[in-house]
Every structure is written in structure tokens, then in C-alpha cells.
Amino acid sequence: QVQLAESGGGSVQAGGSLRLSCVASGVTHYEHCMAYFRRVPGKEREREGIAAVLSDGSASYADSVKGRFTIAKDTAKRTLSLTMNNLRPEDSGMYYCASSVSLCSPKWAELPSGIPFSRLAEWGQGTQVIVIE
């Protein structure tokens, strides 16, 4: 089993920047891809796909963050990072790092409903991002 440890959240004024990091430890799943999701405020059972690194190494982003967020994966260090620039209040929320073979697909953000998150991927503990108007 892989463990994911997240860091880098915090509070920032709108227009500011934050950098999230996720370090993997434990069993290495070379076939897995990694991504960041955000828990939808007010909808505890929904997670919105923010950004992912696909199996070909390309980055995929939600439309709402394109041009502002950059995701990067360092395979040797088993680290995933998300650099968030020009933050907006609507970017606020709990951000989760995830690892799964299903995240290698172009449809990585489409988490099937009705299935516990723990069965869909390995997840970090989450890190809070607060963007103040």
C-alpha cells in the first residue's frame, strides 16, 4: 500500500500563490498516475478533479484552473506538486492528492458515484486552502 503525505496549504489573499506538495512512500506502483482533487464545499461526498499527470507524462487540468495552476511529478523523488497562482476565493477548499491506475485515463476526473473514495484511489490526508477576498 502507498501512503501519501501532503503539505503546503494555508491562507492567502486573492491573487496570491500557494504550492502544494505530496510525497509518496510505501509500496511503489509504477503503473499509477497521480492527481489533485478538491472537496466540493458543502458537498462532502463530492471531489472535483483539479489536475493530473497522465500516463504519457502530460498534464491535464480542470477548465477553472487552466493557465493558473501547474502540476508536476518527480518520479525519482515520488513527489507530486501543484503550484497555484492568481488564486481566487472559489479555489478554497480541502485539496487531496490521489494515486491510482484509473488516474492515467483522460477521464481521470470522472470519479464514479456511489463507490467509497477509498476504493477508487489511495488518498492523502488533505490540505486546506483558504483564499480571502
mmCIF file with all atom_site columns, C-alpha atoms in Angstrom:
data_model
loop_
_atom_site.group_PDB
_atom_site.id
_atom_site.type_symbol
_atom_site.label_atom_id
_atom_site.label_alt_id
_atom_site.label_comp_id
_atom_site.label_asym_id
_atom_site.label_entity_id
_atom_site.label_seq_id
_atom_site.pdbx_PDB_ins_code
_atom_site.Cartn_x
_atom_site.Cartn_y
_atom_site.Cartn_z
_atom_site.occupancy
_atom_site.B_iso_or_equiv
_atom_site.pdbx_formal_charge
_atom_site.auth_seq_id
_atom_site.auth_comp_id
_atom_site.auth_asym_id
_atom_site.auth_atom_id
_atom_site.pdbx_PDB_model_num
ATOM 1   C CA . GLN A 1 1   ? 0.000   0.000  0.000   1.00 0.00 ? 1   GLN A CA 1
ATOM 2   C CA . VAL A 1 2   ? 1.180   3.515  -0.780  1.00 0.00 ? 2   VAL A CA 1
ATOM 3   C CA . GLN A 1 3   ? 0.986   6.356  1.727   1.00 0.00 ? 3   GLN A CA 1
ATOM 4   C CA . LEU A 1 4   ? 0.590   9.954  0.552   1.00 0.00 ? 4   LEU A CA 1
ATOM 5   C CA . ALA A 1 5   ? 1.688   12.851 2.763   1.00 0.00 ? 5   ALA A CA 1
ATOM 6   C CA . GLU A 1 6   ? 0.532   16.316 1.802   1.00 0.00 ? 6   GLU A CA 1
ATOM 7   C CA . SER A 1 7   ? 1.745   19.762 2.736   1.00 0.00 ? 7   SER A CA 1
ATOM 8   C CA . GLY A 1 8   ? 1.642   23.351 1.586   1.00 0.00 ? 8   GLY A CA 1
ATOM 9   C CA . GLY A 1 9   ? -1.884  24.556 2.233   1.00 0.00 ? 9   GLY A CA 1
ATOM 10  C CA . GLY A 1 10  ? -2.721  27.767 4.027   1.00 0.00 ? 10  GLY A CA 1
ATOM 11  C CA . SER A 1 11  ? -4.457  31.119 3.806   1.00 0.00 ? 11  SER A CA 1
ATOM 12  C CA . VAL A 1 12  ? -3.697  33.657 1.125   1.00 0.00 ? 12  VAL A CA 1
ATOM 13  C CA . GLN A 1 13  ? -5.195  36.824 -0.302  1.00 0.00 ? 13  GLN A CA 1
ATOM 14  C CA . ALA A 1 14  ? -6.931  36.619 -3.647  1.00 0.00 ? 14  ALA A CA 1
ATOM 15  C CA . GLY A 1 15  ? -4.360  36.922 -6.404  1.00 0.00 ? 15  GLY A CA 1
ATOM 16  C CA . GLY A 1 16  ? -1.705  35.216 -4.293  1.00 0.00 ? 16  GLY A CA 1
ATOM 17  C CA . SER A 1 17  ? 0.027   31.878 -4.731  1.00 0.00 ? 17  SER A CA 1
ATOM 18  C CA . LEU A 1 18  ? 0.446   28.596 -2.907  1.00 0.00 ? 18  LEU A CA 1
ATOM 19  C CA . ARG A 1 19  ? 2.366   25.427 -3.658  1.00 0.00 ? 19  ARG A CA 1
ATOM 20  C CA . LEU A 1 20  ? 1.064   22.052 -2.559  1.00 0.00 ? 20  LEU A CA 1
ATOM 21  C CA . SER A 1 21  ? 3.314   19.001 -2.263  1.00 0.00 ? 21  SER A CA 1
ATOM 22  C CA . CYS A 1 22  ? 2.516   15.312 -1.985  1.00 0.00 ? 22  CYS A CA 1
ATOM 23  C CA . VAL A 1 23  ? 5.166   12.736 -1.135  1.00 0.00 ? 23  VAL A CA 1
ATOM 24  C CA . ALA A 1 24  ? 4.516   9.040  -1.671  1.00 0.00 ? 24  ALA A CA 1
ATOM 25  C CA . SER A 1 25  ? 6.006   6.310  0.492   1.00 0.00 ? 25  SER A CA 1
ATOM 26  C CA . GLY A 1 26  ? 5.487   2.591  0.940   1.00 0.00 ? 26  GLY A CA 1
ATOM 27  C CA . VAL A 1 27  ? 4.834   0.257  -1.982  1.00 0.00 ? 27  VAL A CA 1
ATOM 28  C CA . THR A 1 28  ? 5.706   1.702  -5.379  1.00 0.00 ? 28  THR A CA 1
ATOM 29  C CA . HIS A 1 29  ? 3.016   1.282  -8.024  1.00 0.00 ? 29  HIS A CA 1
ATOM 30  C CA . TYR A 1 30  ? 4.789   2.174  -11.237 1.00 0.00 ? 30  TYR A CA 1
ATOM 31  C CA . GLU A 1 31  ? 1.559   1.890  -13.202 1.00 0.00 ? 31  GLU A CA 1
ATOM 32  C CA . HIS A 1 32  ? -0.204  4.502  -11.068 1.00 0.00 ? 32  HIS A CA 1
ATOM 33  C CA . CYS A 1 33  ? -0.776  8.097  -12.029 1.00 0.00 ? 33  CYS A CA 1
ATOM 34  C CA . MET A 1 34  ? -1.347  10.935 -9.591  1.00 0.00 ? 34  MET A CA 1
ATOM 35  C CA . ALA A 1 35  ? -3.715  13.843 -9.340  1.00 0.00 ? 35  ALA A CA 1
ATOM 36  C CA . TYR A 1 36  ? -5.122  16.546 -7.085  1.00 0.00 ? 36  TYR A CA 1
ATOM 37  C CA . PHE A 1 37  ? -8.796  16.742 -6.208  1.00 0.00 ? 37  PHE A CA 1
ATOM 38  C CA . ARG A 1 38  ? -10.711 19.327 -4.209  1.00 0.00 ? 38  ARG A CA 1
ATOM 39  C CA . ARG A 1 39  ? -13.571 18.507 -1.914  1.00 0.00 ? 39  ARG A CA 1
ATOM 40  C CA . VAL A 1 40  ? -16.578 20.424 -3.137  1.00 0.00 ? 40  VAL A CA 1
ATOM 41  C CA . PRO A 1 41  ? -17.631 22.896 -0.430  1.00 0.00 ? 41  PRO A CA 1
ATOM 42  C CA . GLY A 1 42  ? -20.988 21.931 1.024   1.00 0.00 ? 42  GLY A CA 1
ATOM 43  C CA . LYS A 1 43  ? -20.860 18.565 -0.736  1.00 0.00 ? 43  LYS A CA 1
ATOM 44  C CA . GLU A 1 44  ? -18.788 16.312 1.458   1.00 0.00 ? 44  GLU A CA 1
ATOM 45  C CA . ARG A 1 45  ? -19.229 13.309 -0.797  1.00 0.00 ? 45  ARG A CA 1
ATOM 46  C CA . GLU A 1 46  ? -18.027 15.018 -3.954  1.00 0.00 ? 46  GLU A CA 1
ATOM 47  C CA . ARG A 1 47  ? -14.486 15.657 -5.108  1.00 0.00 ? 47  ARG A CA 1
ATOM 48  C CA . GLU A 1 48  ? -13.631 17.831 -8.067  1.00 0.00 ? 48  GLU A CA 1
ATOM 49  C CA . GLY A 1 49  ? -10.682 16.905 -10.217 1.00 0.00 ? 49  GLY A CA 1
ATOM 50  C CA . ILE A 1 50  ? -8.209  19.796 -10.332 1.00 0.00 ? 50  ILE A CA 1
ATOM 51  C CA . ALA A 1 51  ? -5.110  18.490 -12.136 1.00 0.00 ? 51  ALA A CA 1
ATOM 52  C CA . ALA A 1 52  ? -3.430  15.209 -13.037 1.00 0.00 ? 52  ALA A CA 1
ATOM 53  C CA . VAL A 1 53  ? -0.270  13.848 -14.640 1.00 0.00 ? 53  VAL A CA 1
ATOM 54  C CA . LEU A 1 54  ? -1.351  11.204 -17.148 1.00 0.00 ? 54  LEU A CA 1
ATOM 55  C CA . SER A 1 55  ? 0.462   8.032  -18.204 1.00 0.00 ? 55  SER A CA 1
ATOM 56  C CA . ASP A 1 56  ? 2.252   9.774  -21.082 1.00 0.00 ? 56  ASP A CA 1
ATOM 57  C CA . GLY A 1 57  ? 3.544   12.430 -18.687 1.00 0.00 ? 57  GLY A CA 1
ATOM 58  C CA . SER A 1 58  ? 1.204   15.122 -19.939 1.00 0.00 ? 58  SER A CA 1
ATOM 59  C CA . ALA A 1 59  ? -0.729  17.360 -17.560 1.00 0.00 ? 59  ALA A CA 1
ATOM 60  C CA . SER A 1 60  ? -4.490  17.635 -17.527 1.00 0.00 ? 60  SER A CA 1
ATOM 61  C CA . TYR A 1 61  ? -6.380  20.461 -15.819 1.00 0.00 ? 61  TYR A CA 1
ATOM 62  C CA . ALA A 1 62  ? -9.893  21.413 -14.893 1.00 0.00 ? 62  ALA A CA 1
ATOM 63  C CA . ASP A 1 63  ? -11.058 24.323 -17.049 1.00 0.00 ? 63  ASP A CA 1
ATOM 64  C CA . SER A 1 64  ? -11.377 26.545 -13.981 1.00 0.00 ? 64  SER A CA 1
ATOM 65  C CA . VAL A 1 65  ? -7.649  26.365 -13.210 1.00 0.00 ? 65  VAL A CA 1
ATOM 66  C CA . LYS A 1 66  ? -6.061  26.295 -16.669 1.00 0.00 ? 66  LYS A CA 1
ATOM 67  C CA . GLY A 1 67  ? -3.414  28.957 -17.019 1.00 0.00 ? 67  GLY A CA 1
ATOM 68  C CA . ARG A 1 68  ? -3.215  29.471 -13.252 1.00 0.00 ? 68  ARG A CA 1
ATOM 69  C CA . PHE A 1 69  ? -2.219  26.080 -11.817 1.00 0.00 ? 69  PHE A CA 1
ATOM 70  C CA . THR A 1 70  ? 0.744   23.888 -12.759 1.00 0.00 ? 70  THR A CA 1
ATOM 71  C CA . ILE A 1 71  ? 1.090   20.256 -11.753 1.00 0.00 ? 71  ILE A CA 1
ATOM 72  C CA . ALA A 1 72  ? 4.429   18.446 -11.801 1.00 0.00 ? 72  ALA A CA 1
ATOM 73  C CA . LYS A 1 73  ? 5.566   14.959 -10.902 1.00 0.00 ? 73  LYS A CA 1
ATOM 74  C CA . ASP A 1 74  ? 9.078   13.976 -9.867  1.00 0.00 ? 74  ASP A CA 1
ATOM 75  C CA . THR A 1 75  ? 9.133   10.202 -10.273 1.00 0.00 ? 75  THR A CA 1
ATOM 76  C CA . ALA A 1 76  ? 12.576  9.753  -8.707  1.00 0.00 ? 76  ALA A CA 1
ATOM 77  C CA . LYS A 1 77  ? 11.506  11.618 -5.567  1.00 0.00 ? 77  LYS A CA 1
ATOM 78  C CA . ARG A 1 78  ? 7.977   10.201 -5.685  1.00 0.00 ? 78  ARG A CA 1
ATOM 79  C CA . THR A 1 79  ? 6.640   13.715 -5.307  1.00 0.00 ? 79  THR A CA 1
ATOM 80  C CA . LEU A 1 80  ? 3.698   15.495 -6.852  1.00 0.00 ? 80  LEU A CA 1
ATOM 81  C CA . SER A 1 81  ? 3.395   19.268 -6.670  1.00 0.00 ? 81  SER A CA 1
ATOM 82  C CA . LEU A 1 82  ? 0.691   21.760 -7.523  1.00 0.00 ? 82  LEU A CA 1
ATOM 83  C CA . THR A 1 83  ? 1.677   25.391 -7.975  1.00 0.00 ? 83  THR A CA 1
ATOM 84  C CA . MET A 1 84  ? -1.373  27.623 -7.711  1.00 0.00 ? 84  MET A CA 1
ATOM 85  C CA . ASN A 1 85  ? -1.107  31.203 -8.945  1.00 0.00 ? 85  ASN A CA 1
ATOM 86  C CA . ASN A 1 86  ? -3.641  34.013 -9.134  1.00 0.00 ? 86  ASN A CA 1
ATOM 87  C CA . LEU A 1 87  ? -5.791  32.283 -6.568  1.00 0.00 ? 87  LEU A CA 1
ATOM 88  C CA . ARG A 1 88  ? -9.473  33.102 -6.309  1.00 0.00 ? 88  ARG A CA 1
ATOM 89  C CA . PRO A 1 89  ? -11.871 32.694 -3.376  1.00 0.00 ? 89  PRO A CA 1
ATOM 90  C CA . GLU A 1 90  ? -13.644 29.924 -5.277  1.00 0.00 ? 90  GLU A CA 1
ATOM 91  C CA . ASP A 1 91  ? -10.405 27.907 -5.233  1.00 0.00 ? 91  ASP A CA 1
ATOM 92  C CA . SER A 1 92  ? -10.801 27.491 -1.468  1.00 0.00 ? 92  SER A CA 1
ATOM 93  C CA . GLY A 1 93  ? -11.324 24.019 -0.088  1.00 0.00 ? 93  GLY A CA 1
ATOM 94  C CA . MET A 1 94  ? -9.639  20.849 1.055   1.00 0.00 ? 94  MET A CA 1
ATOM 95  C CA . TYR A 1 95  ? -7.203  19.539 -1.538  1.00 0.00 ? 95  TYR A CA 1
ATOM 96  C CA . TYR A 1 96  ? -6.372  15.856 -1.763  1.00 0.00 ? 96  TYR A CA 1
ATOM 97  C CA . CYS A 1 97  ? -3.533  14.114 -3.521  1.00 0.00 ? 97  CYS A CA 1
ATOM 98  C CA . ALA A 1 98  ? -4.505  10.774 -5.084  1.00 0.00 ? 98  ALA A CA 1
ATOM 99  C CA . SER A 1 99  ? -2.756  7.818  -6.689  1.00 0.00 ? 99  SER A CA 1
ATOM 100 C CA . SER A 1 100 ? -4.405  5.160  -8.844  1.00 0.00 ? 100 SER A CA 1
ATOM 101 C CA . VAL A 1 101 ? -4.126  3.452  -12.191 1.00 0.00 ? 101 VAL A CA 1
ATOM 102 C CA . SER A 1 102 ? -7.540  4.939  -13.046 1.00 0.00 ? 102 SER A CA 1
ATOM 103 C CA . LEU A 1 103 ? -5.994  8.416  -12.922 1.00 0.00 ? 103 LEU A CA 1
ATOM 104 C CA . CYS A 1 104 ? -3.934  7.615  -16.029 1.00 0.00 ? 104 CYS A CA 1
ATOM 105 C CA . SER A 1 105 ? -7.044  7.935  -18.203 1.00 0.00 ? 105 SER A CA 1
ATOM 106 C CA . PRO A 1 106 ? -8.071  11.159 -19.979 1.00 0.00 ? 106 PRO A CA 1
ATOM 107 C CA . LYS A 1 107 ? -11.290 10.766 -17.950 1.00 0.00 ? 107 LYS A CA 1
ATOM 108 C CA . TRP A 1 108 ? -9.351  10.759 -14.676 1.00 0.00 ? 108 TRP A CA 1
ATOM 109 C CA . ALA A 1 109 ? -11.563 13.427 -13.102 1.00 0.00 ? 109 ALA A CA 1
ATOM 110 C CA . GLU A 1 110 ? -14.761 11.419 -13.508 1.00 0.00 ? 110 GLU A CA 1
ATOM 111 C CA . LEU A 1 111 ? -14.951 9.596  -10.217 1.00 0.00 ? 111 LEU A CA 1
ATOM 112 C CA . PRO A 1 112 ? -17.819 7.087  -10.270 1.00 0.00 ? 112 PRO A CA 1
ATOM 113 C CA . SER A 1 113 ? -20.518 7.913  -7.754  1.00 0.00 ? 113 SER A CA 1
ATOM 114 C CA . GLY A 1 114 ? -21.723 5.521  -5.090  1.00 0.00 ? 114 GLY A CA 1
ATOM 115 C CA . ILE A 1 115 ? -18.306 3.996  -4.521  1.00 0.00 ? 115 ILE A CA 1
ATOM 116 C CA . PRO A 1 116 ? -16.285 4.933  -1.429  1.00 0.00 ? 116 PRO A CA 1
ATOM 117 C CA . PHE A 1 117 ? -13.318 7.142  -2.265  1.00 0.00 ? 117 PHE A CA 1
ATOM 118 C CA . SER A 1 118 ? -11.004 4.681  -0.544  1.00 0.00 ? 118 SER A CA 1
ATOM 119 C CA . ARG A 1 119 ? -11.841 2.091  -3.189  1.00 0.00 ? 119 ARG A CA 1
ATOM 120 C CA . LEU A 1 120 ? -11.121 4.434  -6.078  1.00 0.00 ? 120 LEU A CA 1
ATOM 121 C CA . ALA A 1 121 ? -7.590  5.513  -5.188  1.00 0.00 ? 121 ALA A CA 1
ATOM 122 C CA . GLU A 1 122 ? -5.039  5.974  -2.482  1.00 0.00 ? 122 GLU A CA 1
ATOM 123 C CA . TRP A 1 123 ? -5.544  9.414  -0.888  1.00 0.00 ? 123 TRP A CA 1
ATOM 124 C CA . GLY A 1 124 ? -3.532  11.831 1.145   1.00 0.00 ? 124 GLY A CA 1
ATOM 125 C CA . GLN A 1 125 ? -4.924  13.313 4.341   1.00 0.00 ? 125 GLN A CA 1
ATOM 126 C CA . GLY A 1 126 ? -5.830  16.559 2.625   1.00 0.00 ? 126 GLY A CA 1
ATOM 127 C CA . THR A 1 127 ? -4.514  20.091 2.993   1.00 0.00 ? 127 THR A CA 1
ATOM 128 C CA . GLN A 1 128 ? -6.703  23.171 3.456   1.00 0.00 ? 128 GLN A CA 1
ATOM 129 C CA . VAL A 1 129 ? -6.538  26.122 1.075   1.00 0.00 ? 129 VAL A CA 1
ATOM 130 C CA . ILE A 1 130 ? -8.283  29.361 2.049   1.00 0.00 ? 130 ILE A CA 1
ATOM 131 C CA . VAL A 1 131 ? -8.345  32.264 -0.364  1.00 0.00 ? 131 VAL A CA 1
ATOM 132 C CA . ILE A 1 132 ? -9.504  35.528 1.161   1.00 0.00 ? 132 ILE A CA 1
ATOM 133 C CA . GLU A 1 133 ? -11.269 38.154 -0.917  1.00 0.00 ? 133 GLU A CA 1
#
